[in-house]
mmCIF file of C-alpha atoms and ligand atoms in Angstrom:
data_model
loop_
_atom_site.group_PDB
_atom_site.id
_atom_site.type_symbol
_atom_site.label_atom_id
_atom_site.label_comp_id
_atom_site.label_asym_id
_atom_site.label_seq_id
_atom_site.Cartn_x
_atom_site.Cartn_y
_atom_site.Cartn_z
ATOM 1 C CA MET A 1 108.522 114.668 133.361
ATOM 2 C CA THR A 2 109.418 117.556 132.188
ATOM 3 C CA THR A 3 107.600 119.639 130.114
ATOM 4 C CA THR A 4 108.755 122.843 127.575
ATOM 5 C CA GLN A 5 105.712 125.122 126.908
ATOM 6 C CA TYR A 6 104.508 125.121 123.023
ATOM 7 C CA LYS A 7 101.191 126.285 121.805
ATOM 8 C CA ASN A 8 100.467 124.093 119.346
ATOM 9 C CA ILE A 9 102.918 121.059 120.404
ATOM 10 C CA LEU A 10 103.213 118.821 123.772
ATOM 11 C CA ALA A 11 106.866 118.703 124.450
ATOM 12 C CA GLU A 12 107.295 115.791 127.584
ATOM 13 C CA VAL A 13 110.758 114.118 128.985
ATOM 14 C CA GLU A 14 110.529 110.976 130.604
ATOM 15 C CA ASN A 15 112.786 108.335 130.954
ATOM 16 C CA GLY A 16 115.096 109.339 127.985
ATOM 17 C CA ILE A 17 112.093 109.550 125.759
ATOM 18 C CA LEU A 18 111.143 113.205 124.353
ATOM 19 C CA LYS A 19 107.186 112.641 123.757
ATOM 20 C CA VAL A 20 106.248 115.811 120.825
ATOM 21 C CA THR A 21 102.822 115.399 120.496
ATOM 22 C CA VAL A 22 100.322 117.967 117.980
ATOM 23 C CA ASN A 23 97.988 119.068 119.844
ATOM 24 C CA ARG A 24 95.045 120.928 117.354
ATOM 25 C CA PRO A 25 92.865 117.430 117.585
ATOM 26 C CA ASP A 26 89.800 120.260 116.588
ATOM 27 C CA LYS A 27 91.319 120.837 113.227
ATOM 28 C CA LEU A 28 92.701 116.996 113.128
ATOM 29 C CA ASN A 29 96.432 118.120 114.477
ATOM 30 C CA ALA A 30 96.681 120.182 111.510
ATOM 31 C CA LEU A 31 100.143 121.493 110.716
ATOM 32 C CA ASN A 32 100.573 125.297 110.054
ATOM 33 C CA HIS A 33 102.886 127.331 109.852
ATOM 34 C CA LEU A 34 103.988 128.146 113.969
ATOM 35 C CA THR A 35 103.107 123.445 114.399
ATOM 36 C CA ILE A 36 105.619 123.187 112.007
ATOM 37 C CA GLN A 37 108.128 125.743 113.197
ATOM 38 C CA GLU A 38 107.541 124.128 117.117
ATOM 39 C CA ILE A 39 108.165 120.516 116.252
ATOM 40 C CA GLY A 40 111.641 121.882 114.149
ATOM 41 C CA MET A 41 112.243 124.216 117.711
ATOM 42 C CA ALA A 42 111.539 120.660 119.935
ATOM 43 C CA VAL A 43 113.537 118.051 118.013
ATOM 44 C CA GLU A 44 116.916 120.557 118.005
ATOM 45 C CA GLY A 45 115.725 120.401 121.545
ATOM 46 C CA GLY A 46 115.846 116.380 122.206
ATOM 47 C CA ALA A 47 118.307 116.496 119.784
ATOM 48 C CA LYS A 48 121.105 118.558 122.300
ATOM 49 C CA ASP A 49 119.989 117.590 125.298
ATOM 50 C CA SER A 50 121.802 114.715 126.532
ATOM 51 C CA ALA A 51 119.055 112.690 129.278
ATOM 52 C CA VAL A 52 117.293 112.254 125.407
ATOM 53 C CA VAL A 53 117.690 109.403 124.276
ATOM 54 C CA GLY A 54 115.294 108.934 121.043
ATOM 55 C CA ILE A 55 112.021 110.871 120.068
ATOM 56 C CA ILE A 56 108.275 109.935 119.392
ATOM 57 C CA ILE A 57 106.451 112.118 117.432
ATOM 58 C CA THR A 58 102.521 111.966 117.856
ATOM 59 C CA GLY A 59 99.460 113.220 117.348
ATOM 60 C CA MET A 60 96.549 114.134 119.965
ATOM 61 C CA GLY A 61 93.412 112.473 120.219
ATOM 62 C CA ASP A 62 92.584 109.027 118.671
ATOM 63 C CA LYS A 63 91.705 110.037 115.372
ATOM 64 C CA ALA A 64 94.194 111.755 113.572
ATOM 65 C CA PHE A 65 98.117 111.782 113.622
ATOM 66 C CA VAL A 66 98.092 114.800 111.762
ATOM 67 C CA ALA A 67 95.763 115.639 108.790
ATOM 68 C CA GLY A 68 97.808 117.698 106.472
ATOM 69 C CA ALA A 69 99.174 120.812 106.223
ATOM 70 C CA ASP A 70 97.018 123.583 107.319
ATOM 71 C CA ILE A 71 94.764 124.146 104.367
ATOM 72 C CA SER A 72 92.969 127.662 105.257
ATOM 73 C CA GLU A 73 96.955 128.810 105.692
ATOM 74 C CA PHE A 74 97.128 128.924 102.154
ATOM 75 C CA ALA A 75 93.961 129.031 99.959
ATOM 76 C CA SER A 76 95.024 132.364 98.390
ATOM 77 C CA PHE A 77 99.008 132.864 98.516
ATOM 78 C CA SER A 78 101.676 133.612 95.532
ATOM 79 C CA PRO A 79 104.106 130.936 93.423
ATOM 80 C CA GLU A 80 106.631 132.785 95.476
ATOM 81 C CA GLU A 81 104.376 132.383 98.915
ATOM 82 C CA GLY A 82 104.036 128.509 98.226
ATOM 83 C CA LYS A 83 108.026 127.636 97.020
ATOM 84 C CA LYS A 84 108.632 129.728 100.272
ATOM 85 C CA LEU A 85 106.360 127.025 102.564
ATOM 86 C CA SER A 86 107.698 124.409 101.302
ATOM 87 C CA ALA A 87 111.078 125.082 101.905
ATOM 88 C CA ASP A 88 110.569 126.146 105.302
ATOM 89 C CA GLY A 89 108.505 122.909 106.132
ATOM 90 C CA GLN A 90 111.387 121.024 103.890
ATOM 91 C CA LYS A 91 113.949 122.558 106.070
ATOM 92 C CA VAL A 92 112.578 121.171 109.492
ATOM 93 C CA PHE A 93 111.515 118.004 108.045
ATOM 94 C CA ARG A 94 114.775 117.228 107.276
ATOM 95 C CA SER A 95 115.992 118.825 110.609
ATOM 96 C CA ILE A 96 114.135 115.441 112.207
ATOM 97 C CA GLU A 97 115.684 112.641 109.133
ATOM 98 C CA LEU A 98 119.382 113.992 110.432
ATOM 99 C CA CYS A 99 118.825 114.081 114.085
ATOM 100 C CA PRO A 100 121.392 111.815 115.445
ATOM 101 C CA LYS A 101 119.030 110.106 117.420
ATOM 102 C CA PRO A 102 116.304 107.471 116.872
ATOM 103 C CA VAL A 103 113.014 109.864 115.820
ATOM 104 C CA ILE A 104 109.948 107.276 115.624
ATOM 105 C CA ALA A 105 106.313 108.709 114.144
ATOM 106 C CA ALA A 106 103.706 107.512 116.429
ATOM 107 C CA VAL A 107 100.689 107.233 114.150
ATOM 108 C CA ASN A 108 97.051 106.994 115.450
ATOM 109 C CA GLY A 109 95.131 107.980 112.602
ATOM 110 C CA PHE A 110 94.960 110.148 110.151
ATOM 111 C CA ALA A 111 98.237 111.032 108.656
ATOM 112 C CA LEU A 112 97.364 112.974 105.522
ATOM 113 C CA GLY A 113 100.122 114.684 103.197
ATOM 114 C CA GLY A 114 102.249 116.697 105.639
ATOM 115 C CA GLY A 115 101.343 113.780 108.442
ATOM 116 C CA CYS A 116 102.386 111.357 105.748
ATOM 117 C CA GLU A 117 105.065 113.128 105.399
ATOM 118 C CA LEU A 118 105.540 114.211 108.878
ATOM 119 C CA ALA A 119 105.877 110.114 109.606
ATOM 120 C CA MET A 120 108.142 109.279 106.515
ATOM 121 C CA SER A 121 110.904 112.295 107.449
ATOM 122 C CA CYS A 122 110.660 109.917 110.749
ATOM 123 C CA HIS A 123 113.581 106.860 111.263
ATOM 124 C CA MET A 124 110.351 105.100 111.119
ATOM 125 C CA ARG A 125 106.709 104.686 111.975
ATOM 126 C CA ILE A 126 104.946 102.097 114.051
ATOM 127 C CA ALA A 127 100.969 102.720 112.949
ATOM 128 C CA SER A 128 97.716 102.132 114.787
ATOM 129 C CA ASP A 129 95.501 99.535 113.125
ATOM 130 C CA ASN A 130 93.573 102.476 113.422
ATOM 131 C CA ALA A 131 95.719 104.624 110.853
ATOM 132 C CA LYS A 132 95.107 105.845 107.626
ATOM 133 C CA PHE A 133 98.054 107.249 105.214
ATOM 134 C CA GLY A 134 97.536 109.283 101.942
ATOM 135 C CA GLN A 135 98.484 111.905 100.119
ATOM 136 C CA PRO A 136 95.545 113.412 98.649
ATOM 137 C CA GLU A 137 97.666 117.332 97.994
ATOM 138 C CA VAL A 138 95.706 115.883 93.549
ATOM 139 C CA LYS A 139 91.930 116.498 95.182
ATOM 140 C CA LEU A 140 93.840 119.963 95.758
ATOM 141 C CA GLY A 141 95.612 121.258 92.474
ATOM 142 C CA LEU A 142 99.006 120.946 94.535
ATOM 143 C CA ILE A 143 101.774 118.177 94.267
ATOM 144 C CA PRO A 144 103.198 117.413 98.229
ATOM 145 C CA GLY A 145 105.434 119.995 99.533
ATOM 146 C CA TYR A 146 107.340 118.647 102.356
ATOM 147 C CA GLY A 147 109.007 116.221 100.973
ATOM 148 C CA GLY A 148 106.249 113.402 100.513
ATOM 149 C CA THR A 149 107.469 113.056 96.507
ATOM 150 C CA GLN A 150 110.973 111.954 97.426
ATOM 151 C CA ARG A 151 110.511 109.748 100.588
ATOM 152 C CA MET A 152 107.119 108.136 99.709
ATOM 153 C CA VAL A 153 109.599 106.893 95.857
ATOM 154 C CA GLN A 154 112.531 105.216 98.704
ATOM 155 C CA LEU A 155 110.201 104.488 100.699
ATOM 156 C CA ILE A 156 108.012 102.013 99.109
ATOM 157 C CA GLY A 157 109.744 102.749 94.931
ATOM 158 C CA LYS A 158 108.700 103.636 92.368
ATOM 159 C CA GLY A 159 105.852 102.644 90.569
ATOM 160 C CA LYS A 160 103.323 101.894 94.183
ATOM 161 C CA ALA A 161 104.387 106.080 95.539
ATOM 162 C CA MET A 162 103.593 107.045 91.422
ATOM 163 C CA GLU A 163 100.162 105.625 92.409
ATOM 164 C CA LEU A 164 99.160 106.586 96.059
ATOM 165 C CA LEU A 165 100.061 109.999 94.629
ATOM 166 C CA MET A 166 98.074 110.155 91.529
ATOM 167 C CA THR A 167 95.580 108.733 92.463
ATOM 168 C CA SER A 168 95.369 110.558 96.791
ATOM 169 C CA ASP A 169 94.204 106.460 97.677
ATOM 170 C CA MET A 170 93.696 106.691 100.653
ATOM 171 C CA ILE A 171 95.171 102.996 102.373
ATOM 172 C CA ASP A 172 94.767 100.739 105.934
ATOM 173 C CA ALA A 173 97.395 100.563 108.397
ATOM 174 C CA ALA A 174 98.272 97.159 107.001
ATOM 175 C CA THR A 175 98.281 98.230 103.205
ATOM 176 C CA ALA A 176 100.909 100.626 105.012
ATOM 177 C CA HIS A 177 102.675 98.251 106.449
ATOM 178 C CA GLN A 178 102.568 95.894 103.373
ATOM 179 C CA LEU A 179 104.041 98.822 101.244
ATOM 180 C CA GLY A 180 107.061 99.426 103.183
ATOM 181 C CA LEU A 181 105.835 102.498 104.178
ATOM 182 C CA VAL A 182 105.304 101.342 108.781
ATOM 183 C CA ASN A 183 107.451 99.096 110.485
ATOM 184 C CA ASP A 184 104.508 97.939 112.511
ATOM 185 C CA VAL A 185 101.051 97.918 113.298
ATOM 186 C CA THR A 186 100.105 97.933 116.824
ATOM 187 C CA THR A 187 96.676 98.865 119.579
ATOM 188 C CA ARG A 188 95.831 102.371 119.840
ATOM 189 C CA GLU A 189 96.923 101.498 123.594
ATOM 190 C CA LEU A 190 99.893 99.995 123.011
ATOM 191 C CA LEU A 191 101.765 102.593 119.964
ATOM 192 C CA ILE A 192 103.297 104.492 122.950
ATOM 193 C CA GLU A 193 104.553 101.508 124.655
ATOM 194 C CA LYS A 194 105.833 100.162 120.909
ATOM 195 C CA CYS A 195 107.778 102.972 119.999
ATOM 196 C CA LYS A 196 110.079 103.032 123.726
ATOM 197 C CA THR A 197 110.887 99.156 123.605
ATOM 198 C CA ILE A 198 111.605 100.296 120.667
ATOM 199 C CA ILE A 199 113.926 103.488 121.871
ATOM 200 C CA ASN A 200 115.000 101.887 124.373
ATOM 201 C CA LYS A 201 116.406 99.084 122.984
ATOM 202 C CA ILE A 202 118.357 101.893 121.437
ATOM 203 C CA ALA A 203 119.268 103.338 125.073
ATOM 204 C CA ALA A 204 121.686 100.172 124.858
ATOM 205 C CA VAL A 205 123.801 100.303 122.240
ATOM 206 C CA SER A 206 126.210 103.611 120.708
ATOM 207 C CA PRO A 207 124.454 106.803 120.591
ATOM 208 C CA VAL A 208 128.048 107.509 118.282
ATOM 209 C CA ALA A 209 126.748 104.515 116.229
ATOM 210 C CA VAL A 210 123.854 105.623 116.125
ATOM 211 C CA ALA A 211 123.991 109.118 115.150
ATOM 212 C CA GLY A 212 126.807 107.871 112.972
ATOM 213 C CA ILE A 213 124.243 105.052 111.086
ATOM 214 C CA VAL A 214 121.123 108.089 110.439
ATOM 215 C CA LYS A 215 124.088 110.295 108.814
ATOM 216 C CA CYS A 216 126.021 106.963 106.352
ATOM 217 C CA VAL A 217 122.096 105.739 105.061
ATOM 218 C CA ASP A 218 121.701 109.458 104.353
ATOM 219 C CA ALA A 219 124.820 109.273 102.526
ATOM 220 C CA TYR A 220 122.669 106.085 99.929
ATOM 221 C CA TYR A 221 119.810 108.542 99.157
ATOM 222 C CA GLU A 222 121.728 111.858 98.865
ATOM 223 C CA PRO A 223 122.791 112.259 94.974
ATOM 224 C CA GLY A 224 126.657 112.417 94.392
ATOM 225 C CA VAL A 225 127.940 110.635 97.531
ATOM 226 C CA ASP A 226 129.944 107.369 97.046
ATOM 227 C CA GLY A 227 127.855 105.844 99.871
ATOM 228 C CA PHE A 228 130.130 103.062 101.093
ATOM 229 C CA ASN A 229 133.137 105.491 101.077
ATOM 230 C CA PHE A 230 130.941 107.490 103.103
ATOM 231 C CA GLU A 231 130.428 104.398 105.590
ATOM 232 C CA ALA A 232 134.570 103.682 105.085
ATOM 233 C CA GLU A 233 135.196 107.084 106.266
ATOM 234 C CA GLU A 234 132.243 107.280 109.118
ATOM 235 C CA PHE A 235 134.081 103.755 110.550
ATOM 236 C CA GLY A 236 137.705 105.582 110.467
ATOM 237 C CA ARG A 237 135.760 108.139 112.815
ATOM 238 C CA CYS A 238 134.561 105.451 115.747
ATOM 239 C CA PHE A 239 137.911 104.557 116.483
ATOM 240 C CA ALA A 240 138.502 108.218 117.441
ATOM 241 C CA LYS A 241 134.976 107.850 120.096
ATOM 242 C CA ASP A 242 135.342 106.174 123.360
ATOM 243 C CA ASP A 243 132.876 104.565 122.790
ATOM 244 C CA VAL A 244 134.364 101.397 120.198
ATOM 245 C CA LYS A 245 136.674 101.674 123.580
ATOM 246 C CA GLU A 246 133.990 100.766 125.919
ATOM 247 C CA GLY A 247 132.225 98.171 123.685
ATOM 248 C CA VAL A 248 135.324 95.684 122.513
ATOM 249 C CA SER A 249 136.361 95.945 126.210
ATOM 250 C CA ALA A 250 132.707 95.846 127.076
ATOM 251 C CA PHE A 251 133.079 91.958 124.692
ATOM 252 C CA LEU A 252 136.087 91.226 125.386
ATOM 253 C CA GLU A 253 135.150 91.835 129.482
ATOM 254 C CA LYS A 254 131.476 89.390 128.928
ATOM 255 C CA ARG A 255 130.116 92.604 130.839
ATOM 256 C CA LYS A 256 126.706 94.440 128.961
ATOM 257 C CA ALA A 257 128.892 97.705 128.234
ATOM 258 C CA ASN A 258 128.109 101.232 129.345
ATOM 259 C CA PHE A 259 128.473 104.167 126.595
ATOM 260 C CA LYS A 260 127.999 107.960 127.546
ATOM 261 C CA ARG A 261 126.050 110.350 126.757
HETATM 262 N N1 COA B 1 94.238 121.778 107.515
HETATM 263 C C1 COA B 1 92.500 122.559 107.994
HETATM 264 N N2 COA B 1 91.929 121.692 108.522
HETATM 265 C C2 COA B 1 91.969 120.529 108.324
HETATM 266 C C3 COA B 1 92.486 120.043 107.865
HETATM 267 C C4 COA B 1 93.645 120.437 107.206
HETATM 268 N N3 COA B 1 94.469 119.803 106.024
HETATM 269 N N4 COA B 1 91.859 118.305 107.722
HETATM 270 C C5 COA B 1 90.927 118.652 108.534
HETATM 271 N N5 COA B 1 90.811 120.102 109.201
HETATM 272 C C6 COA B 1 89.622 120.448 110.463
HETATM 273 C C7 COA B 1 88.377 120.208 109.612
HETATM 274 O O1 COA B 1 88.074 121.660 108.587
HETATM 275 C C8 COA B 1 87.424 120.717 110.206
HETATM 276 O O2 COA B 1 87.429 122.252 110.894
HETATM 277 P P1 COA B 1 85.848 122.418 111.427
HETATM 278 O O3 COA B 1 85.241 122.402 112.697
HETATM 279 O O4 COA B 1 86.594 124.174 111.918
HETATM 280 O O5 COA B 1 85.808 122.787 109.649
HETATM 281 C C9 COA B 1 87.782 119.640 111.387
HETATM 282 O O6 COA B 1 89.520 119.482 111.058
HETATM 283 C C10 COA B 1 87.730 117.922 111.421
HETATM 284 O O7 COA B 1 87.281 117.847 110.173
HETATM 285 P P2 COA B 1 86.433 117.298 109.050
HETATM 286 O O8 COA B 1 86.920 117.041 107.951
HETATM 287 O O9 COA B 1 85.390 117.509 109.620
HETATM 288 O O10 COA B 1 86.527 115.628 110.025
HETATM 289 P P3 COA B 1 86.067 114.538 108.840
HETATM 290 O O11 COA B 1 85.797 112.786 109.912
HETATM 291 O O12 COA B 1 84.368 115.211 108.410
HETATM 292 O O13 COA B 1 86.864 114.373 107.818
HETATM 293 C C11 COA B 1 89.158 113.997 107.075
HETATM 294 C C12 COA B 1 88.367 113.325 107.637
HETATM 295 C C13 COA B 1 91.179 114.074 107.173
HETATM 296 C C14 COA B 1 89.192 112.856 105.741
HETATM 297 C C15 COA B 1 88.585 115.093 106.377
HETATM 298 O O14 COA B 1 89.434 115.724 107.997
HETATM 299 C C16 COA B 1 89.713 115.830 105.307
HETATM 300 O O15 COA B 1 89.950 115.102 104.052
HETATM 301 N N6 COA B 1 90.910 116.581 105.698
HETATM 302 C C17 COA B 1 92.179 117.109 104.837
HETATM 303 C C18 COA B 1 92.797 116.026 104.029
HETATM 304 C C19 COA B 1 94.202 116.551 103.510
HETATM 305 O O16 COA B 1 93.903 117.567 101.682
HETATM 306 N N7 COA B 1 94.592 117.018 103.322
HETATM 307 C C20 COA B 1 96.882 117.191 102.751
HETATM 308 C C21 COA B 1 96.573 118.732 102.905
HETATM 309 S S1 COA B 1 97.547 119.662 100.944
#
């Protein structure tokens, strides 16, 4: 296992999987500025590290994934400071969304406010059965600032997103699953294993193709981008890469493909 030192997160690579653990359990892993920046650095490092196949983001302990942005940090912010906080966080969350390798949120407890937004910026979400989701910002006189108003609509549709965003209702893992907010629900004990199983499946397929999937699915949500055209361009670009030669040869030779990382 290789470990990179940070103050508020743990970042460990084991068997090709980078596990990023938000590590402020006494504050229910609330995201202060440094924590968000450290998550961004760890994900960027994982994206560049050829030994890393995929990334899991989780929270320390059994109570919280992340209970939101650190409320104590923005108590007396000006509008300009608020806008900057939002823009800085959005930038990091966008880099997670565009990571060319799979990023899975292992939601191990409260995923509130910025925590729910962090989970939504990941490519997939697996929840433990004690997980709780919600966007309670309206109770603070705020709106979500790390992409929550956009990604929640994308994931569960406008009507339910409006309801959760306006009421600040907290929902359990089963309801989140039913709404499509999470991909699957498991026990706390099996949570990380479940995420590893998904990443290990992806480890067997072409990394070039996986990176292409991330870009094309994202194009669906980009205003002004013709997703079908974008897909055709990306499909064409695959033929310039070795992976298609290896994948197609392996199929024709009835052997397992061996993609280079
Ligand atoms: N920002 C800063 N600190 C937070 C926090 C947040 N978003 N969420 C929890 N904490 C801190 C608490 O202040 C407390 O710290 P203290 O022990 O120094 O007082 C500690 O984490 C434990 O939280 P506590 O509220 O005592 O736990 P609880 O089990 O009674 O309640 C929650 C759990 C999640 C319901 C509650 O902490 C909560 O509502 N948190 C805020 C959620 C939120 O509004 N998030 C959106 C922020 S924009």
